[in-house]
Short mmCIF file of C-alpha atoms in Angstrom, two decimals:
data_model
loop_
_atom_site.label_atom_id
_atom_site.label_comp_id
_atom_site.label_asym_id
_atom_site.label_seq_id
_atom_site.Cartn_x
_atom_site.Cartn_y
_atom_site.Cartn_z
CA UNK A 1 0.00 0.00 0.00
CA UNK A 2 1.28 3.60 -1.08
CA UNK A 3 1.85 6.32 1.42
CA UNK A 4 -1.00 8.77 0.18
CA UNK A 5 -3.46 5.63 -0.10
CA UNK A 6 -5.16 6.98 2.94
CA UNK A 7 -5.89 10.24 1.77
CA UNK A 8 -8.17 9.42 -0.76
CA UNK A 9 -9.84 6.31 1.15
CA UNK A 10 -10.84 6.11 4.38
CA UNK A 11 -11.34 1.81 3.62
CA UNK A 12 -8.79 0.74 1.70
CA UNK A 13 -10.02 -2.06 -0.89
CA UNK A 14 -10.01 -5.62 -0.29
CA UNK A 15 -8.15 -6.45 -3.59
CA UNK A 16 -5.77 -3.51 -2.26
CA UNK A 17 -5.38 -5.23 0.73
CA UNK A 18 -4.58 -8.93 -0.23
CA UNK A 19 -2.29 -7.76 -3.04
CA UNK A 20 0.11 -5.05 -1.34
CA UNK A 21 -0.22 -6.07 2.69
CA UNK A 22 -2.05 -9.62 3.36
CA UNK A 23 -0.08 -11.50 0.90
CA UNK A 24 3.37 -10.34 1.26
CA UNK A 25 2.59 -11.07 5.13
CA UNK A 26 2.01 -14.36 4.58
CA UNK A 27 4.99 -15.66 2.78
CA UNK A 28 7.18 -13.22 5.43
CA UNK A 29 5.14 -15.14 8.27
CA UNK A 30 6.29 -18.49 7.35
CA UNK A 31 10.02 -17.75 7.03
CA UNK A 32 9.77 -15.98 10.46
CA UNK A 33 8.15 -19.02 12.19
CA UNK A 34 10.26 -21.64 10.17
CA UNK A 35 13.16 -19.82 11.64
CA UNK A 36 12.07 -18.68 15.21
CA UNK A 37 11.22 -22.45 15.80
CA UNK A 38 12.84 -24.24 13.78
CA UNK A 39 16.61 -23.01 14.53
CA UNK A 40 16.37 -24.36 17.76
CA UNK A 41 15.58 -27.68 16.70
CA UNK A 42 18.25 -27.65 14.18
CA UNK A 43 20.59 -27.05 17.43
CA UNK A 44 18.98 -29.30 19.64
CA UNK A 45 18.81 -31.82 17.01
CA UNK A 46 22.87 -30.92 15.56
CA UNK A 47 24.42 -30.69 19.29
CA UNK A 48 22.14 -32.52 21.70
CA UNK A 49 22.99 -29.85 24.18
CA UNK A 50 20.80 -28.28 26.50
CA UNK A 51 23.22 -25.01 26.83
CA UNK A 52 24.08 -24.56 23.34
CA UNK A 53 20.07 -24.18 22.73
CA UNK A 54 19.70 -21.79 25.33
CA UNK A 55 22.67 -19.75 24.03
CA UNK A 56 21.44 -20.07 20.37
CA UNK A 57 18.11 -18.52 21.39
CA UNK A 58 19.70 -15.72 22.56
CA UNK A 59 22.25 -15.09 20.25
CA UNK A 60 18.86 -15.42 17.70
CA UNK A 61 17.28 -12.20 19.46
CA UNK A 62 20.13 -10.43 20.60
CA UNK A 63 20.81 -9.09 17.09
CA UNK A 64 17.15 -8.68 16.65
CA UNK A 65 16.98 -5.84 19.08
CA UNK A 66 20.10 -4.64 17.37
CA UNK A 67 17.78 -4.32 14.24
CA UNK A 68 15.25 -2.18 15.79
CA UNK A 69 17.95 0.25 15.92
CA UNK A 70 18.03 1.07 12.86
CA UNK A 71 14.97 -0.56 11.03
CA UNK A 72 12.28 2.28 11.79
CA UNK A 73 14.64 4.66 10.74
CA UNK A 74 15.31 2.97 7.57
CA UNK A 75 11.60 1.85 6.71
CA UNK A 76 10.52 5.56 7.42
CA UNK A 77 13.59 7.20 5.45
CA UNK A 78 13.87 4.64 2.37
CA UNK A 79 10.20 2.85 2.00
CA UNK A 80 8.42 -0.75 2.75
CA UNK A 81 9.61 -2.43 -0.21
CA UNK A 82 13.33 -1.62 -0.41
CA UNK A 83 13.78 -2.66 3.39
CA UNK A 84 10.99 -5.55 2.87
CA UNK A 85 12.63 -6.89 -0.06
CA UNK A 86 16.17 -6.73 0.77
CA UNK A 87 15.84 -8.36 4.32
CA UNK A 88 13.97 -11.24 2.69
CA UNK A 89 16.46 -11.66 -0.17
CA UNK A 90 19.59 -11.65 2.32
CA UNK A 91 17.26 -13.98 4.47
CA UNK A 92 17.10 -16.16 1.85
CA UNK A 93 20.84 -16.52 0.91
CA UNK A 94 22.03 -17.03 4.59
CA UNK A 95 19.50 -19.82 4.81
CA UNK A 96 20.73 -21.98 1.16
CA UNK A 97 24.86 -21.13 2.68
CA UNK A 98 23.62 -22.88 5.68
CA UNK A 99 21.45 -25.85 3.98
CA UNK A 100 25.01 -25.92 2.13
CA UNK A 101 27.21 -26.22 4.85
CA UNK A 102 24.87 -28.38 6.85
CA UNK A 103 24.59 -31.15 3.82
CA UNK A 104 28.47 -31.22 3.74
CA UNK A 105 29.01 -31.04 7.55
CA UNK A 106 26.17 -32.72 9.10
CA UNK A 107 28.08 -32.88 12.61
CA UNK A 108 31.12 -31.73 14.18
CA UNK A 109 32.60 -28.51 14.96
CA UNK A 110 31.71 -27.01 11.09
CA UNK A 111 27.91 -27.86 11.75
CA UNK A 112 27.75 -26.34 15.73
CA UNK A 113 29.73 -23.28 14.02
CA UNK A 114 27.47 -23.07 11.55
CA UNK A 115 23.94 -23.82 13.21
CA UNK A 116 25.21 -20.78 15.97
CA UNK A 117 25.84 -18.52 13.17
CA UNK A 118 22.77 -19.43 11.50
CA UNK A 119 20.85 -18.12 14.90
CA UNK A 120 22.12 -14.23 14.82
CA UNK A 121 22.46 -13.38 10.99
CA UNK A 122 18.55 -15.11 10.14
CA UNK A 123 17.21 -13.49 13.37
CA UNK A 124 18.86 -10.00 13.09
CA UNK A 125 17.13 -9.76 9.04
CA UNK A 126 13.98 -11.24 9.90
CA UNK A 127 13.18 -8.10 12.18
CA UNK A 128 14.22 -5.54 9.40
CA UNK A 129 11.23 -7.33 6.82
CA UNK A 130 8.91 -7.82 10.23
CA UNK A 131 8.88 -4.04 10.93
CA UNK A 132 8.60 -3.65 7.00
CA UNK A 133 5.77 -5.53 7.29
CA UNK A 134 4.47 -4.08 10.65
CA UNK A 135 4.21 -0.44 9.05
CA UNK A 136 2.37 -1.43 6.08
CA UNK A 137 -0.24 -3.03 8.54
CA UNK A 138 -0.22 0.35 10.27
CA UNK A 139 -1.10 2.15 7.19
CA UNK A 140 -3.86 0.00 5.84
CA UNK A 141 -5.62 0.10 9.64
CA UNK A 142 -5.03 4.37 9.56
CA UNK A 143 -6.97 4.06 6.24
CA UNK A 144 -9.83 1.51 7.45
CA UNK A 145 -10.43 4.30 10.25
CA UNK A 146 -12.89 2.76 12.71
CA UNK A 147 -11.99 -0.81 11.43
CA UNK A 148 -8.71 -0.62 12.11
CA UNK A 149 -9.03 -3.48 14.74
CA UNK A 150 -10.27 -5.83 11.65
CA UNK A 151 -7.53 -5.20 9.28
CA UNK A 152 -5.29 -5.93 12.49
CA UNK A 153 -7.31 -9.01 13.25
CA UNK A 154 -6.50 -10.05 9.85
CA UNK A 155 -2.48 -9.39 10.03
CA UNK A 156 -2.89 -11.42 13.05
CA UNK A 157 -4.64 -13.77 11.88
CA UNK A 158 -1.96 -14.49 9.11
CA UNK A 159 0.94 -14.43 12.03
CA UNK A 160 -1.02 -16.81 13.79
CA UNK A 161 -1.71 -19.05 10.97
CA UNK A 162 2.38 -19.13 9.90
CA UNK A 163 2.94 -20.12 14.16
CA UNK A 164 -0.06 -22.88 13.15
CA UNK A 165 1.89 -24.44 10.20
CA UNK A 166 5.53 -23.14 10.94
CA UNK A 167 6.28 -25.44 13.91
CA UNK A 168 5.00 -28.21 12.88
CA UNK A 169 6.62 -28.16 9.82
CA UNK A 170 9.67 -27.19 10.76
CA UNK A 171 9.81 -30.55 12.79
CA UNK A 172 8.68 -32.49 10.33
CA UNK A 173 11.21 -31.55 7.64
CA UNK A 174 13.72 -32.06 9.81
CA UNK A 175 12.50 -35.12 11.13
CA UNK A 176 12.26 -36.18 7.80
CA UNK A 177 13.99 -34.30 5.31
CA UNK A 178 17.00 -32.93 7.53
CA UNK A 179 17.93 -29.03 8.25
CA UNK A 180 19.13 -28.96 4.67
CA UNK A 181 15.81 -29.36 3.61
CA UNK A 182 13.99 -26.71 6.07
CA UNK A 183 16.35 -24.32 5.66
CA UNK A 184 15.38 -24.66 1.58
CA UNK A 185 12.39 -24.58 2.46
CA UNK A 186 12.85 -20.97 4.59
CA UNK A 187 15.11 -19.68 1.88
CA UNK A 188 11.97 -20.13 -0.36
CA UNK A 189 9.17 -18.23 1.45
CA UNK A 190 11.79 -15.68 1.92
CA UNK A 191 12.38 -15.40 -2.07
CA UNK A 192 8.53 -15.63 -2.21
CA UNK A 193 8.33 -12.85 0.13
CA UNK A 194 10.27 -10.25 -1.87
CA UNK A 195 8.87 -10.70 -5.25
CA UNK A 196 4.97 -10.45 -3.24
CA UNK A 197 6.44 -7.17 -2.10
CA UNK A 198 5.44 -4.61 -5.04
CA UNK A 199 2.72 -3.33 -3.56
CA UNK A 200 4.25 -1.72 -0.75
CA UNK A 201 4.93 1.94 -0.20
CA UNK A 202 8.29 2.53 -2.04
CA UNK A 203 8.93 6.59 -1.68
CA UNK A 204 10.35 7.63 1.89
CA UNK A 205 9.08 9.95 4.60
CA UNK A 206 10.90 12.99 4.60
CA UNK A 207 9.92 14.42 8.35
CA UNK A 208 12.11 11.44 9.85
CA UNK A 209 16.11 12.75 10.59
CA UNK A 210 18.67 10.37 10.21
CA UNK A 211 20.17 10.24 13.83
CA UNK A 212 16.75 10.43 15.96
CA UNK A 213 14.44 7.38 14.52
CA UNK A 214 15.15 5.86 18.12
CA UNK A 215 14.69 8.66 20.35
CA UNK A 216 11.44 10.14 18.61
CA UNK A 217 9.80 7.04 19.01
CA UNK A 218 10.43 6.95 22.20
CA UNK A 219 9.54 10.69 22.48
CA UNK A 220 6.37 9.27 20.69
CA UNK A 221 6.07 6.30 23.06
CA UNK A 222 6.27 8.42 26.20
CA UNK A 223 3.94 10.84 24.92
CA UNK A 224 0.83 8.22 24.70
CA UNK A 225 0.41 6.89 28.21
CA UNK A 226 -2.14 4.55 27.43
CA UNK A 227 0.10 3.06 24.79
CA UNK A 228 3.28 3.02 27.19
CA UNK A 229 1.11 1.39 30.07
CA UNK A 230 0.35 -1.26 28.06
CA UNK A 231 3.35 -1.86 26.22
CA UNK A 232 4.98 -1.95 29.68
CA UNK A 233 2.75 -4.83 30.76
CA UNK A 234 3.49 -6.83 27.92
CA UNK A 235 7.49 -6.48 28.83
CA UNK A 236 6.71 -8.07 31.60
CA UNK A 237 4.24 -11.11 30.12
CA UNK A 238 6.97 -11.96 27.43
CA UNK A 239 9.53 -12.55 29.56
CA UNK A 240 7.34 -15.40 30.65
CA UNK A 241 6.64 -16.46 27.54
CA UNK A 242 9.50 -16.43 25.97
CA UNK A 243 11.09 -18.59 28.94
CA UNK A 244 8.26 -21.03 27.70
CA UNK A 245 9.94 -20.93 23.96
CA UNK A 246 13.71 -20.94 24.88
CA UNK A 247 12.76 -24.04 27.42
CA UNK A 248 10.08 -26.38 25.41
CA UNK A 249 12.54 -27.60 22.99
CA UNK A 250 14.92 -28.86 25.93
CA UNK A 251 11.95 -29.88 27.75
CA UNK A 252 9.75 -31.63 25.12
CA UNK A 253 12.99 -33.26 23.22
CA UNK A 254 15.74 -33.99 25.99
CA UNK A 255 13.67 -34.47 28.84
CA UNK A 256 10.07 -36.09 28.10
CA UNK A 257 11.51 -38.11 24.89
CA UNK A 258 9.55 -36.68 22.08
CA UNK A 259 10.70 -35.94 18.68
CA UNK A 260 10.65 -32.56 16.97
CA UNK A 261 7.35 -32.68 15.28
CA UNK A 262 5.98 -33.19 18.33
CA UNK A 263 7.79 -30.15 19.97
CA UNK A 264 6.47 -27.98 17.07
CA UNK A 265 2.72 -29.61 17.40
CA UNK A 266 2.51 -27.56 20.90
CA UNK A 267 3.08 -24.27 19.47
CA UNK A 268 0.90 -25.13 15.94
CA UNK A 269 -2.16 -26.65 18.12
CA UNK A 270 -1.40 -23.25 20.33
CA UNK A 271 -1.92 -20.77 17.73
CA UNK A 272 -4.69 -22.73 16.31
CA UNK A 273 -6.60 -21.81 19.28
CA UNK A 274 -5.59 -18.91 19.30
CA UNK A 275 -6.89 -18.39 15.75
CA UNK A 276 -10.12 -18.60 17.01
CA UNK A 277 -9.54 -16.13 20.36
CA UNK A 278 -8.56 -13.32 17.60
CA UNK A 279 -11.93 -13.66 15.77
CA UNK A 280 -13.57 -13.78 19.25
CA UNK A 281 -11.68 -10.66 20.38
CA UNK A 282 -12.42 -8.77 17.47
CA UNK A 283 -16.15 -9.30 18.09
CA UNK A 284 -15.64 -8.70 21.61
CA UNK A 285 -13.77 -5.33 20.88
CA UNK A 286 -16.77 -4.27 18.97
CA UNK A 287 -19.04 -5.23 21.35
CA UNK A 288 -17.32 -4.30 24.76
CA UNK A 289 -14.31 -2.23 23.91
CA UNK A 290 -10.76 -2.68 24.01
CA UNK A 291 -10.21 -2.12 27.80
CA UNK A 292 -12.36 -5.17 29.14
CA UNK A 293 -11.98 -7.00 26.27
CA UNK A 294 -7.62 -6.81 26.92
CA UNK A 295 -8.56 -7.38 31.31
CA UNK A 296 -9.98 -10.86 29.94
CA UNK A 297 -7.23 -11.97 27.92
CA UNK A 298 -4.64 -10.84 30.57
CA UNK A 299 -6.04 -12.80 32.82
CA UNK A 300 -6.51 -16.01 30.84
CA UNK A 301 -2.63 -15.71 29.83
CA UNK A 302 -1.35 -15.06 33.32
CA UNK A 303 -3.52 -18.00 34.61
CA UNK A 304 -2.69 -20.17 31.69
CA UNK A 305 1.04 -19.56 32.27
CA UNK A 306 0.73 -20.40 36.25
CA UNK A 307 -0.18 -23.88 35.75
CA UNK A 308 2.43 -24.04 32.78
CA UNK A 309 4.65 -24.13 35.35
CA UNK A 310 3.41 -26.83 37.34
CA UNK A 311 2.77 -29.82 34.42
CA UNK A 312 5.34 -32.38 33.91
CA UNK A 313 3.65 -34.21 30.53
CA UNK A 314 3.79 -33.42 27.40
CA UNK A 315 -0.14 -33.08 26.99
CA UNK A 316 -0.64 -31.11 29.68
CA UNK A 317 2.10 -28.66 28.15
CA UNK A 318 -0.20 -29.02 24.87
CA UNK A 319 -3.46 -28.03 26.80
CA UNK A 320 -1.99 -25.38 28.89
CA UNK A 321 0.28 -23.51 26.03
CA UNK A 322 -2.56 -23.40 23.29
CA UNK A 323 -4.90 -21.78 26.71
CA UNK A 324 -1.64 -19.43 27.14
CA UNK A 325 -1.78 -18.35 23.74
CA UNK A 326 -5.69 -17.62 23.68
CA UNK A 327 -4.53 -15.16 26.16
CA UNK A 328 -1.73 -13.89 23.79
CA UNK A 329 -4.05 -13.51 20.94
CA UNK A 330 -6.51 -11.45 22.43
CA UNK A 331 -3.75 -9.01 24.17
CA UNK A 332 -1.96 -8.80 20.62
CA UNK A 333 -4.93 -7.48 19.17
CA UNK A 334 -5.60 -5.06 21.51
CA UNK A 335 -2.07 -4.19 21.31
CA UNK A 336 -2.12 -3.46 17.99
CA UNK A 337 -5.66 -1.87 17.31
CA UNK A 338 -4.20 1.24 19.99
CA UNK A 339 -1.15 1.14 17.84
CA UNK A 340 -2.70 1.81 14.80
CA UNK A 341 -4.99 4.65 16.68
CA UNK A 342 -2.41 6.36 18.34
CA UNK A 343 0.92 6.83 16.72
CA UNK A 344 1.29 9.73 14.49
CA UNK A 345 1.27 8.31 10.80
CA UNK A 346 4.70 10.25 10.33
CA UNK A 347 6.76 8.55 12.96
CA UNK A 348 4.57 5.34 12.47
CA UNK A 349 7.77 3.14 11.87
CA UNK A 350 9.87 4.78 14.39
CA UNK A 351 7.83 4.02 17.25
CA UNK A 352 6.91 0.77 16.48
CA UNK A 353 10.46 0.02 16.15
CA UNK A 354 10.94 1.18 19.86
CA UNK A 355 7.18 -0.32 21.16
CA UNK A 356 9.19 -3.83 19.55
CA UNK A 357 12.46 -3.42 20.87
CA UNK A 358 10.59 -3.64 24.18
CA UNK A 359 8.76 -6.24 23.63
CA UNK A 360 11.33 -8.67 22.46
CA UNK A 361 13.52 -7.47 25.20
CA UNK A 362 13.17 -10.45 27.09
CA UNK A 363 13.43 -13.10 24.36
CA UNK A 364 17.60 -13.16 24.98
CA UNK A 365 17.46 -12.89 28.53
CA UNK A 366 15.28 -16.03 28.45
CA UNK A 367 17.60 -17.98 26.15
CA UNK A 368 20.26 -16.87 28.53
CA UNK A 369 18.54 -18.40 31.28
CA UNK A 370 17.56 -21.57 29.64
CA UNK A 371 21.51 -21.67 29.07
CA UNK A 372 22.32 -21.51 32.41
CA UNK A 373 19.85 -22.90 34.91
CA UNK A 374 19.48 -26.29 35.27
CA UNK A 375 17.28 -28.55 33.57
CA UNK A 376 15.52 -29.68 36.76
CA UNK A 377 15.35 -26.28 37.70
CA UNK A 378 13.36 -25.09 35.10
CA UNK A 379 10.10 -25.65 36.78
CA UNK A 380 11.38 -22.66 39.42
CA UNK A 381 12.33 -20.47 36.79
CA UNK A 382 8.78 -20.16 35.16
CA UNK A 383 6.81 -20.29 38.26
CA UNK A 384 8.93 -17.08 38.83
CA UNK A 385 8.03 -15.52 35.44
CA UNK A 386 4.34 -16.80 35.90
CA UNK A 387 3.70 -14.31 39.10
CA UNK A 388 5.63 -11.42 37.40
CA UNK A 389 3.82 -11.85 35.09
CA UNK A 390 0.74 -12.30 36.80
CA UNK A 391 1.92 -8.74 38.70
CA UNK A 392 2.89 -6.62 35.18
CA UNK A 393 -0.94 -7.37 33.51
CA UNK A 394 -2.75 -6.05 37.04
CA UNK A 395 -0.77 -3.19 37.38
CA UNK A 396 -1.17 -2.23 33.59
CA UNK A 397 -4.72 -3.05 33.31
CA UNK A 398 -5.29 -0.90 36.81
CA UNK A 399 -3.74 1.76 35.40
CA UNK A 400 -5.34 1.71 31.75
CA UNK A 401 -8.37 1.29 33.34
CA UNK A 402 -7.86 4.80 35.46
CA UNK A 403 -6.92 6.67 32.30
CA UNK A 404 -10.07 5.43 30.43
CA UNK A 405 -11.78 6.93 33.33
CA UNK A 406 -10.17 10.27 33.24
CA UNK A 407 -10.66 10.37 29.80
CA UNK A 408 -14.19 9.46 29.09
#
């Protein structure tokens, strides 16, 4: 979608929609849950090592919150599709080097080197094409005006469908195919990915300097309680979840037995569920409004993670992460709907960058974590996320709910 779309349609057209936003989306979505959950099987599956999985998870976000530096800035200053386009194509080459290297070295010191390079370079580009991705949303919801929480139910809906099928297949190509073969396979949707790209907004946003993408989004960010109360409360909730995503494969695959299909099954049956919470919450929003409609979903995901904590079989880690991400689903859409109705089209990209950079701050302390506690220990460690987490939703909500008040 084109940067002056909006001023000449308040709802942007369907076949707008699906050709320059939806589909581009998808084919990003799938590379970016082939590779958030499939790398770590790749590691668990080319080292056997509880540590090295832990580390690779971080060193896989570390560089992601590196990107955020500079991705806003970039998007806003250059356009959607040259950012898009050239994160997916780079994507795409470090993934067939890899599949290379990996069919050549399928163990040793070359293939540990290799899958722990793999980790940084795949995770730090995937976040450049995400916020890419991210602002084009944000532009197609500013047009839809009052159904901006549909278009954004939609967007979700296609992340949450790529976390349905990305898991899962990520386990089963390398359960049957090898990581040569799902690393092709990522290389492809990334390919895929760029050439869908030629409907987004190519020209660049002049109003955005060079040096202060960061600090006017958070200028932005600070400016908008509402936005920064909830934002803060999701810091908070993803440090518990993304324990939950640096442990499972160590959990699921070292210590209950189970192969790596059946590892990604618990995240694909998840976000299947939580398909269905983000048509429920978008029906709820309309109905009840975003406030009670995000109280809800808090408390389902703080609950949900609670008992996480406390299960020691694999189907009770099925059942409780797919209630965990009903939660999820119904915050993210809340999330996102105020996103889209808050920040200033202008600095759109910017901010997000720094709203995301928050968000995924805890994803490399978790894998740092996994790294070094204990496996047996584990159990402590989430229980301990679960009640911060439990902690950061009340607060937020209490306080989102007093600045509804004051503003109504």
């Amino acid at each position: 979608m084109r940067a002056g779309s909006a001023q000449h349609a308040r709802r942007p057209a369907s076949s707008s929609l699906v050709r320059g936003v939806y589909l581009p989306r998808s084919a990003d979505g799938a590379a970016f849950a082939l590779a958030t959950y499939g790398i770590p099987l790749i590691v668990v599956a080319t080292t056997g090592s509880a540590t090295l999985t832990g580390l690779a998870f971080a060193l896989e976000w570390l560089p992601r919150l590196g990107a955020f530096t500079v991705a806003g800035t970039l998007v806003d200053r250059h356009g959607i599709a040259r950012v898009f386009r050239t994160a997916c194509a780079l994507r795409a080459v470090v993934a067939l080097v890899a599949a290379l290297l990996l069919a050549v070295h399928g163990t040793g010191v070359a293939a540990v080197v290799t899958v722990m390079t793999l980790a940084p370079l795949t995770g730090f580009l995937t976040e450049f094409s995400y916020v890419a991705a991210e602002t084009a949303g944000g532009e197609a919801s500013r047009a839809a005006g009052a159904g901006a929480h549909r278009v954004q139910s939609v967007l979700l809906g296609i992340d949450q469908t790529a976390m349905l099928a990305g898991p899962l297949v990520a386990g089963l190509l390398l359960e049957h195919g090898g990581p040569a073969v799902m690393l092709g396979t990522l290389a492809a949707f990334s390919v895929l990915a760029a050439v869908l790209a030629s409907g987004h907004r190519t020209t660049a946003r002049a109003a955005v300097s060079s040096k202060g993408g960061l600090r006017t989004g958070w200028r932005t960010l600070r400016g908008l309680p509402a936005l920064a109360w909830l934002v803060g409360g999701l810091v908070v909730s993803n440090t518990a979840v993304a324990l939950l995503q640096a442990a499972l494969p160590v959990i699921v695959v070292s210590e209950l037995g189970r192969s790596s299909a059946q590892a990604g099954l618990i995240w694909s049956a998840a976000a299947l569920v939580s398909l269905i919470a983000i048509t429920t919450a978008r029906r709820a929003i309309d109905r009840w409004g975003l406030w009670p409609v995000g109280a809800i979903a808090a408390a389902i995901a703080a609950s949900a993670t609670l008992a996480v904590a406390h299960t020691h079989t694999y189907h009770g880690y099925l059942l409780l992460i797919a209630v965990l991400m009903t939660g999820e689903g119904g915050l993210t859409v809340v999330l996102r709907t105020l996103r889209s109705h808050l920040i200033p089209a202008d600095v759109f990209a910017s901010t997000l960058a720094v709203t995301i950079l928050l968000l995924l701050l805890p994803y490399p302390v978790a894998g740092l974590l996994v790294a070094a506690v204990p496996v047996a220990q584990l159990g402590h460690a989430l229980t301990a996320a679960a009640l911060l987490q439990a902690l950061g939703l009340a607060t937020a909500f209490a306080r989102l709910r007093t600045l509804t008040a004051r503003s109504a």
